mmCIF file of C-alpha atoms in Angstrom:
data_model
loop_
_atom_site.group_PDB
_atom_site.id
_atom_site.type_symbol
_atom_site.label_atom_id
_atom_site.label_comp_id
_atom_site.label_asym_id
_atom_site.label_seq_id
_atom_site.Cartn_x
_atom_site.Cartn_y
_atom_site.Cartn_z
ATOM 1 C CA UNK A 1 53.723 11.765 -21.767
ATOM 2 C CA UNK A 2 50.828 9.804 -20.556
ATOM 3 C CA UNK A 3 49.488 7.686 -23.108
ATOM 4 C CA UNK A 4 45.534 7.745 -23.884
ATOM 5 C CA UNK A 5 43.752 4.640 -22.562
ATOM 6 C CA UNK A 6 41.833 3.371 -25.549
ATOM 7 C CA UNK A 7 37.764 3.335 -24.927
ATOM 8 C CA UNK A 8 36.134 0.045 -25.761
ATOM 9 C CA UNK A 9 33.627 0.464 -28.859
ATOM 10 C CA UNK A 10 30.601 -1.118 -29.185
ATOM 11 C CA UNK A 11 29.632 -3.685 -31.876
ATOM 12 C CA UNK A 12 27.530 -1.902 -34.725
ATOM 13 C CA UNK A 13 25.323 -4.254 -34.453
ATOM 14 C CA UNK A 14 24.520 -3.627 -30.560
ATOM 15 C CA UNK A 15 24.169 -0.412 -31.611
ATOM 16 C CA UNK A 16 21.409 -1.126 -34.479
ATOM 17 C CA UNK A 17 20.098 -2.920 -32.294
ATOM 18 C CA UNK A 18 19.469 -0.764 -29.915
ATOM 19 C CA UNK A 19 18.538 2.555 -32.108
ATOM 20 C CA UNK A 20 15.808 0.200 -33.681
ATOM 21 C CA UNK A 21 14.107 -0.658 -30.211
ATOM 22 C CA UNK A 22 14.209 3.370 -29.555
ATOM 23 C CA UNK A 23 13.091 3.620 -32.994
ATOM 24 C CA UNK A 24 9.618 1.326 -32.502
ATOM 25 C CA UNK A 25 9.063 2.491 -29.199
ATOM 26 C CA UNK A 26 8.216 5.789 -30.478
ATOM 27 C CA UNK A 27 6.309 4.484 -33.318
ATOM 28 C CA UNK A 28 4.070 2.433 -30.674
ATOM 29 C CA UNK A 29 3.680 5.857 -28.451
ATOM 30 C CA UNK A 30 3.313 7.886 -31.125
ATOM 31 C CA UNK A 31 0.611 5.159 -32.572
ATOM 32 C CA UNK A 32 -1.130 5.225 -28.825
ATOM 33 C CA UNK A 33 -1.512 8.323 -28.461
ATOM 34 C CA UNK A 34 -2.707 9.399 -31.863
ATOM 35 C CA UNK A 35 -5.932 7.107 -30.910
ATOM 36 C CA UNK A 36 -6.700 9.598 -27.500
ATOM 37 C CA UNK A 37 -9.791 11.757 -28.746
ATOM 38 C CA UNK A 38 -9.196 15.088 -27.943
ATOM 39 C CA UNK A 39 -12.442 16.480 -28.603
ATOM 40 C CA UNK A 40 -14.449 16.952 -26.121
ATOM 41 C CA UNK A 41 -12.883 19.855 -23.775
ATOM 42 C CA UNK A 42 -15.695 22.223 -22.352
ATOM 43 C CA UNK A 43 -15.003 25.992 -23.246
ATOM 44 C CA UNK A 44 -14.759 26.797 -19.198
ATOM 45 C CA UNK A 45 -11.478 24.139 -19.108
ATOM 46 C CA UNK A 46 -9.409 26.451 -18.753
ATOM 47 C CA UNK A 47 -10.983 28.789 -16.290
ATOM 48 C CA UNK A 48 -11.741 25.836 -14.240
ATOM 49 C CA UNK A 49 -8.135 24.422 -14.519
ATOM 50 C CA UNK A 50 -6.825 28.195 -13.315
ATOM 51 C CA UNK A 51 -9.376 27.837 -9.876
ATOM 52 C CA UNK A 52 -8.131 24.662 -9.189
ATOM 53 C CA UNK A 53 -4.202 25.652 -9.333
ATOM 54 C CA UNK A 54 -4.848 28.811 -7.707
ATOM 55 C CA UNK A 55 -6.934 26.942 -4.885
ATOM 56 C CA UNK A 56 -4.443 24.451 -4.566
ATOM 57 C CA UNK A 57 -1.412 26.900 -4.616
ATOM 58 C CA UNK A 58 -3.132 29.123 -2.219
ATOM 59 C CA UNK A 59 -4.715 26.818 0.569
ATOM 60 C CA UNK A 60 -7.645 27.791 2.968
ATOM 61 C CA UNK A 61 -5.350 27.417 6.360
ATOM 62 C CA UNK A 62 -8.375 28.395 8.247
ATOM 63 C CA UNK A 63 -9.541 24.880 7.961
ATOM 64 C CA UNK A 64 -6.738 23.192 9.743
ATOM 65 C CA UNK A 65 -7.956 23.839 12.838
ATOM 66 C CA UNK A 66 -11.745 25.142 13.184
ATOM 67 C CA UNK A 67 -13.254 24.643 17.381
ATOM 68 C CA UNK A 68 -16.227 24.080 16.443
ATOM 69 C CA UNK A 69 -16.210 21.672 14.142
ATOM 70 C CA UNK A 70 -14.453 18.828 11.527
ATOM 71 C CA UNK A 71 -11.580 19.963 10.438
ATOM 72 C CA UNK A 72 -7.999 18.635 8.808
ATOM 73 C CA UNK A 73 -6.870 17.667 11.816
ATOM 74 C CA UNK A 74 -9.643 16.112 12.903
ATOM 75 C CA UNK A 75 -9.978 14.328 9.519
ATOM 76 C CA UNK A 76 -6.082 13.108 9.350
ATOM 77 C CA UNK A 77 -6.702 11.643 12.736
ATOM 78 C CA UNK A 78 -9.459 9.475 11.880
ATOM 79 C CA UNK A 79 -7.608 8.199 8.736
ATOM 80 C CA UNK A 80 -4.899 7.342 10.723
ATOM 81 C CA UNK A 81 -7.240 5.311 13.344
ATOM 82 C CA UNK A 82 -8.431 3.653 10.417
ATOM 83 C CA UNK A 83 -5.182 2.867 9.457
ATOM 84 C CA UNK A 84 -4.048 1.143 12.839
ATOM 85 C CA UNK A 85 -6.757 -0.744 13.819
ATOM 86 C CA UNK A 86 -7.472 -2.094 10.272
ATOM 87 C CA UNK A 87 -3.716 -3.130 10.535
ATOM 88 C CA UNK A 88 -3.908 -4.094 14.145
ATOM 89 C CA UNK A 89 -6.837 -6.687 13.183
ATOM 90 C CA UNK A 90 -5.430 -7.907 9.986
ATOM 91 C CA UNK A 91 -2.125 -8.688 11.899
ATOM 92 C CA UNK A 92 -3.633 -10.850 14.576
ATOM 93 C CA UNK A 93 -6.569 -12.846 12.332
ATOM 94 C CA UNK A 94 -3.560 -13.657 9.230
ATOM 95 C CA UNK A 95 -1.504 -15.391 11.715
ATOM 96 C CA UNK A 96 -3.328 -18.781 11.303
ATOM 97 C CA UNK A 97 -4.046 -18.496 7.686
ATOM 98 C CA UNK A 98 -0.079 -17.639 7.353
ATOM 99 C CA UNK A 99 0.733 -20.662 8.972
ATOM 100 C CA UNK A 100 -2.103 -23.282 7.390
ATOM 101 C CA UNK A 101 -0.537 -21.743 4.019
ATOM 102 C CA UNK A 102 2.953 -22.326 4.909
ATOM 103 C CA UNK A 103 4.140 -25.584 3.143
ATOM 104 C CA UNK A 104 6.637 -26.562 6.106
ATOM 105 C CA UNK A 105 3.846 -26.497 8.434
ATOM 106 C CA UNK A 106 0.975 -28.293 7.322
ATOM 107 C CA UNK A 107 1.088 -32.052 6.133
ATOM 108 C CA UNK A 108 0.206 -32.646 2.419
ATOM 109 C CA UNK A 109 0.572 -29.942 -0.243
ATOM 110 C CA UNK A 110 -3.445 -30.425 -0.141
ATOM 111 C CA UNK A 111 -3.994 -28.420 3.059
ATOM 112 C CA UNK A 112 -1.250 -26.039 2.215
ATOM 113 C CA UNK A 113 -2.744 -25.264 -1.209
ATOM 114 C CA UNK A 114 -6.324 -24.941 0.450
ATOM 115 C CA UNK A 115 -4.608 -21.861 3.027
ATOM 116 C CA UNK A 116 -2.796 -20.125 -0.211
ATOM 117 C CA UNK A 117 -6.205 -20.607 -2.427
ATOM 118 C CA UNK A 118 -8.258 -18.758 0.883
ATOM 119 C CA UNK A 119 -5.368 -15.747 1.179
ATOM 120 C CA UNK A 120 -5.920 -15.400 -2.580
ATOM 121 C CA UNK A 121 -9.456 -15.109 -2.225
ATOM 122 C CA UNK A 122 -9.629 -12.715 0.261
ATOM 123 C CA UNK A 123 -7.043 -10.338 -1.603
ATOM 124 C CA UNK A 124 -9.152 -10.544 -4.833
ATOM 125 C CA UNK A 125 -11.326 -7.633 -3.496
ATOM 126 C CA UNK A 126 -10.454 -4.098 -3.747
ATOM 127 C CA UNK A 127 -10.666 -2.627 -0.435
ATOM 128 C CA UNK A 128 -13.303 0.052 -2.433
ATOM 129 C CA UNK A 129 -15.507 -3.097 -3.071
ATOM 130 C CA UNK A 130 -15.068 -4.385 0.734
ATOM 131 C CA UNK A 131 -15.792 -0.865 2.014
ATOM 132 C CA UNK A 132 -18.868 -0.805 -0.116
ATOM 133 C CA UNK A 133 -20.166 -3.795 1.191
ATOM 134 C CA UNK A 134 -19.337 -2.950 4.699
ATOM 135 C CA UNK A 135 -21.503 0.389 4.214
ATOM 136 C CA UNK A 136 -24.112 -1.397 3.086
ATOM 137 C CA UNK A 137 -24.345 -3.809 6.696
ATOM 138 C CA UNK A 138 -23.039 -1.635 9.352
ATOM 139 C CA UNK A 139 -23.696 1.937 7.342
ATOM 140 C CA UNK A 140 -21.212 4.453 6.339
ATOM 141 C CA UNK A 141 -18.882 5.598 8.641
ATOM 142 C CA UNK A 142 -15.210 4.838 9.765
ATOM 143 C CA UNK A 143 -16.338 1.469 11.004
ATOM 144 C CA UNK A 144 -16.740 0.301 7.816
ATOM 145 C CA UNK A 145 -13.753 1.499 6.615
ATOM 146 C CA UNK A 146 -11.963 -0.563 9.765
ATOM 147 C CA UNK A 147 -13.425 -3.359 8.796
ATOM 148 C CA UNK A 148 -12.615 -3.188 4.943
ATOM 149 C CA UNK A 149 -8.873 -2.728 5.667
ATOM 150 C CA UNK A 150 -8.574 -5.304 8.371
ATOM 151 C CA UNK A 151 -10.648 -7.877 5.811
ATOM 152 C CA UNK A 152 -8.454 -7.133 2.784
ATOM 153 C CA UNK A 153 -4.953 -6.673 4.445
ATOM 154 C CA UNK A 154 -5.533 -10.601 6.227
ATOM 155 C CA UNK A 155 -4.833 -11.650 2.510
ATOM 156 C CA UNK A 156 -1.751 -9.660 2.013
ATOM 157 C CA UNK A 157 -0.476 -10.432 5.167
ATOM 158 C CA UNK A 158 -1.166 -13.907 5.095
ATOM 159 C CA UNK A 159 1.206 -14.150 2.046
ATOM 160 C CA UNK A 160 3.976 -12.234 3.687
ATOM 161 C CA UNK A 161 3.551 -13.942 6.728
ATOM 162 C CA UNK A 162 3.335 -17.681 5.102
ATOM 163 C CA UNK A 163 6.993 -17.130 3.182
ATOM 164 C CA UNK A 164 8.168 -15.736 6.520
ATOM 165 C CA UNK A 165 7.559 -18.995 7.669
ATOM 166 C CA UNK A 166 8.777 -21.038 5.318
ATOM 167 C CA UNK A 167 11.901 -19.371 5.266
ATOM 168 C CA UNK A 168 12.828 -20.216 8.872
ATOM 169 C CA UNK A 169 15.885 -23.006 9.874
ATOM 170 C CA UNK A 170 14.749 -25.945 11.230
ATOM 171 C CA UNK A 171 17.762 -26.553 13.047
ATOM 172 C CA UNK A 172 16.767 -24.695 16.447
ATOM 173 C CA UNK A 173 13.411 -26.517 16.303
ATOM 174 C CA UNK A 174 15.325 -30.062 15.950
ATOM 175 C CA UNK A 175 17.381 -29.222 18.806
ATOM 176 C CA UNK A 176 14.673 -28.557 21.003
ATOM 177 C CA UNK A 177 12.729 -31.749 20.232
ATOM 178 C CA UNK A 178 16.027 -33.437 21.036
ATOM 179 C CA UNK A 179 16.463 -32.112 24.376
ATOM 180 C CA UNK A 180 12.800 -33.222 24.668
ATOM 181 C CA UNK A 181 10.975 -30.006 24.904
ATOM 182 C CA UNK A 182 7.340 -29.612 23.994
ATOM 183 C CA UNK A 183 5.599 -28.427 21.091
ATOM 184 C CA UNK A 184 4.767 -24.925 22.476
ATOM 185 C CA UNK A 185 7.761 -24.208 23.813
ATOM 186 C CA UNK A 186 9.247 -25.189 20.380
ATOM 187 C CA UNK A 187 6.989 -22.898 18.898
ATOM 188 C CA UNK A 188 7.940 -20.342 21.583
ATOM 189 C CA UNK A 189 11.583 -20.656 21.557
ATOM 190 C CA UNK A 190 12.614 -21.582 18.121
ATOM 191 C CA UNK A 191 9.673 -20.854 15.353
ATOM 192 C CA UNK A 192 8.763 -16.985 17.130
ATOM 193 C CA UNK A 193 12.233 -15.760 17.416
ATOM 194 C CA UNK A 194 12.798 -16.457 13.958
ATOM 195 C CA UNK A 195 9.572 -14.455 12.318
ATOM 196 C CA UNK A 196 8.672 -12.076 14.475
ATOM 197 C CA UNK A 197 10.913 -9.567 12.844
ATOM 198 C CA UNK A 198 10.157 -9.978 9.329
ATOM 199 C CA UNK A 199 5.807 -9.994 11.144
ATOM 200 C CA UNK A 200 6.588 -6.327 12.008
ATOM 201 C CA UNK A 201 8.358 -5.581 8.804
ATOM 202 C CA UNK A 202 5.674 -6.470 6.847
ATOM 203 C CA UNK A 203 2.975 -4.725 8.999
ATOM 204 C CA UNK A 204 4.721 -1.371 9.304
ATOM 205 C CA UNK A 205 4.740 -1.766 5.432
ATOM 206 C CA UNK A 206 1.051 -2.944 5.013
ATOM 207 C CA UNK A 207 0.500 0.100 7.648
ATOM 208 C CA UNK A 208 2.062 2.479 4.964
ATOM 209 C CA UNK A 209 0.054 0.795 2.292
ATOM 210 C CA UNK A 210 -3.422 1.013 4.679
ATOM 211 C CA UNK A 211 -2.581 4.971 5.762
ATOM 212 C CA UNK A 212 -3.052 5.369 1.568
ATOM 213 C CA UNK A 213 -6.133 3.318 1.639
ATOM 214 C CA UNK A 214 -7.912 5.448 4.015
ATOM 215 C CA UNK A 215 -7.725 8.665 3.078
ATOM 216 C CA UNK A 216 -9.480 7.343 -0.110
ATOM 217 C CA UNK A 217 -11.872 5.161 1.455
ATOM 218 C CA UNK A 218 -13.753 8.560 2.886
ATOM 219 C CA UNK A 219 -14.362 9.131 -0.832
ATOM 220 C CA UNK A 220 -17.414 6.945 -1.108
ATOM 221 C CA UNK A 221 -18.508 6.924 2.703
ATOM 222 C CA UNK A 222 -16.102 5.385 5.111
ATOM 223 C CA UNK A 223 -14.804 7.882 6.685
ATOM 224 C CA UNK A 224 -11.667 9.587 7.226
ATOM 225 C CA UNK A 225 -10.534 12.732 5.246
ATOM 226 C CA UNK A 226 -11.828 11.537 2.358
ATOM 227 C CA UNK A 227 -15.202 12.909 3.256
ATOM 228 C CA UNK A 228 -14.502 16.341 3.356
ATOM 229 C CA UNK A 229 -12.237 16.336 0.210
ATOM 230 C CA UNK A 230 -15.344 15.047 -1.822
ATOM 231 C CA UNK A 231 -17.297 17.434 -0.456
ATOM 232 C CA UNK A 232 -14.849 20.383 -1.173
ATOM 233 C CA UNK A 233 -14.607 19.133 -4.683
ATOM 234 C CA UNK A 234 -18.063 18.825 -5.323
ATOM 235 C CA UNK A 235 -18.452 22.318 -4.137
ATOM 236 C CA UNK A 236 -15.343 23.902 -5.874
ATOM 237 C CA UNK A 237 -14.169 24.957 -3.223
ATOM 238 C CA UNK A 238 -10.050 24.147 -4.601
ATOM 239 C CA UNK A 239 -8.086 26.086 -1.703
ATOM 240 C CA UNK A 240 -10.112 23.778 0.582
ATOM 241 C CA UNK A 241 -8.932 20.552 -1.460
ATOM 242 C CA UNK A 242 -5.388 22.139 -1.584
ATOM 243 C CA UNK A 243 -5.042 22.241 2.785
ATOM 244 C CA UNK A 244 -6.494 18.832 2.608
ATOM 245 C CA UNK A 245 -3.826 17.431 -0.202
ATOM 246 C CA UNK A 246 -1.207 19.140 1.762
ATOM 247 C CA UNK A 247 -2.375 17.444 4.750
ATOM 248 C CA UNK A 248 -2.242 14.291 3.239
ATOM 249 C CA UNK A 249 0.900 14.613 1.741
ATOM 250 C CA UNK A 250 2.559 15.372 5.269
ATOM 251 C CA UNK A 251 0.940 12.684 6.949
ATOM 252 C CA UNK A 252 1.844 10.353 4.573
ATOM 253 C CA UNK A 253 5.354 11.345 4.531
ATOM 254 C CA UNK A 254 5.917 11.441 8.518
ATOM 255 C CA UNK A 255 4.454 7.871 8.838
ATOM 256 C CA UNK A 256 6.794 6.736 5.853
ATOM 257 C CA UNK A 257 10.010 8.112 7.633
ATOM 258 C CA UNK A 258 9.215 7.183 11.104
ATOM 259 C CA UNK A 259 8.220 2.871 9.350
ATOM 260 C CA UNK A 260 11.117 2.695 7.865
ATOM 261 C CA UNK A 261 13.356 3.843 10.773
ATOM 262 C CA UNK A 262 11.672 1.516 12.762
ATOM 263 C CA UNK A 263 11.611 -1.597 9.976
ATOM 264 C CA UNK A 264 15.613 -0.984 9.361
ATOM 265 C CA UNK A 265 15.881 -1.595 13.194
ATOM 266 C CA UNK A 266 13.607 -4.412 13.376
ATOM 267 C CA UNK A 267 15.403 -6.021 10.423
#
């Protein structure tokens, strides 16, 4: 006969433990959500909640591609432009603020602590608020949209980038000093090798994050496919916003798949 392997029981006071943090989460959701008002529903909710599932459910597939006009394609395409170049900048201009911020590369924690103080400051601002601005000098359009993307990501980036480079091993650069090289081709030979690949790791990612970014940016001028998705919204027009959600989705989704193929070989 086999004999029954005895299961380990756990303390009754784990268990009261436990039961009571269950127990006052629900008090404290239940307390939460007893403060929502629910007044306040127009009688046409529900009609209008039944066009916009149907609309979404059953897209206008006309739209994706119309000759004569802008269309989801069309749309998707400009997002994605403002996705890479607003990367594309923000990759090159970060590059000396990632450095000035790196501690292992500037003398005194002064200057170092000056570089992370400017990174934080420029990532304080919503890229909304930058593309807001932007509109307001060079007018709405996807070129403000570039610019509020590439202005914003330098401050993410420039964080990445910075611990990239404090993270590097000192030894290669020692050994090229010793053999009396100079300091660009110690910077060439033994500080690039070692972050280039976590650069392009954390770009493809900030790509992913910008791709997001601009399909909302259209929302309040700035192009990309946010433009016509306000305007189908504001017009009700729900199997319009459904084709353009859709689109979204699948863009979205391709460029996520084909980043992180390429950041798995990179890394």
């Amino acid at each position: 006969m086999m004999k029954s392997v005895a299961r380990p029981v756990k303390p009754k006071k784990n268990r009261f433990m436990l039961w009571s943090i269950y127990v006052l989460l629900a008090v404290i959701y239940i307390w939460a959500l007893s403060g929502i008002p629910i007044e306040g529903f127009k009688e046409t909710a529900g009609q209008i909640t039944k066009a916009i599932l149907s609309g979404i459910l059953s897209p206008d597939w006309g739209y994706v591609y119309l000759p004569e006009g802008e269309d989801l394609l069309r749309g998707l395409l400009d997002t994605l432009a403002i996705a890479i170049l607003g990367t594309f900048i923000s990759a090159f201009l970060c590059i000396p603020f990632a450095f000035w911020a790196a501690n292992n590369m500037t003398k005194g924690k002064i200057a170092a602590g000056t570089g992370k103080f400017i990174i934080s400051f420029i990532r304080t601002f919503p890229e909304l608020v930058m593309a807001l601005l932007f509109i307001k000098v060079v007018g709405p359009g996807s070129f403000a949209g570039v610019l509020a993307l590439g202005l914003h990501s330098i401050g993410m980036l420039g964080k990445l980038f910075s611990e990239e480079v404090e993270n590097i091993d000192f030894g290669p650069i020692e050994a090229l000093k010793a053999t009396g090289a100079s300091g660009l081709q110690t910077l060439w030979f033994a500080v690039v090798p070692q972050i280039i690949p976590g650069f392009i790791s954390y770009t493809l990612y900030r790509f992913e994050i910008n791709l997001r970014s601009a399909s909302i940016l259209g929302i309040i001028g700035a192009g990309g496919i946010g433009t016509p998705l306000v305007f189908a919204m504001q017009s009700r027009d729900w199997s319009r916003v459904g084709i353009i959600l859709l689109g979204i989705i699948a863009m979205v989704t391709i460029v996520d798949i084909i980043s992180g193929y390429l950041r798995k070989k990179v890394v």
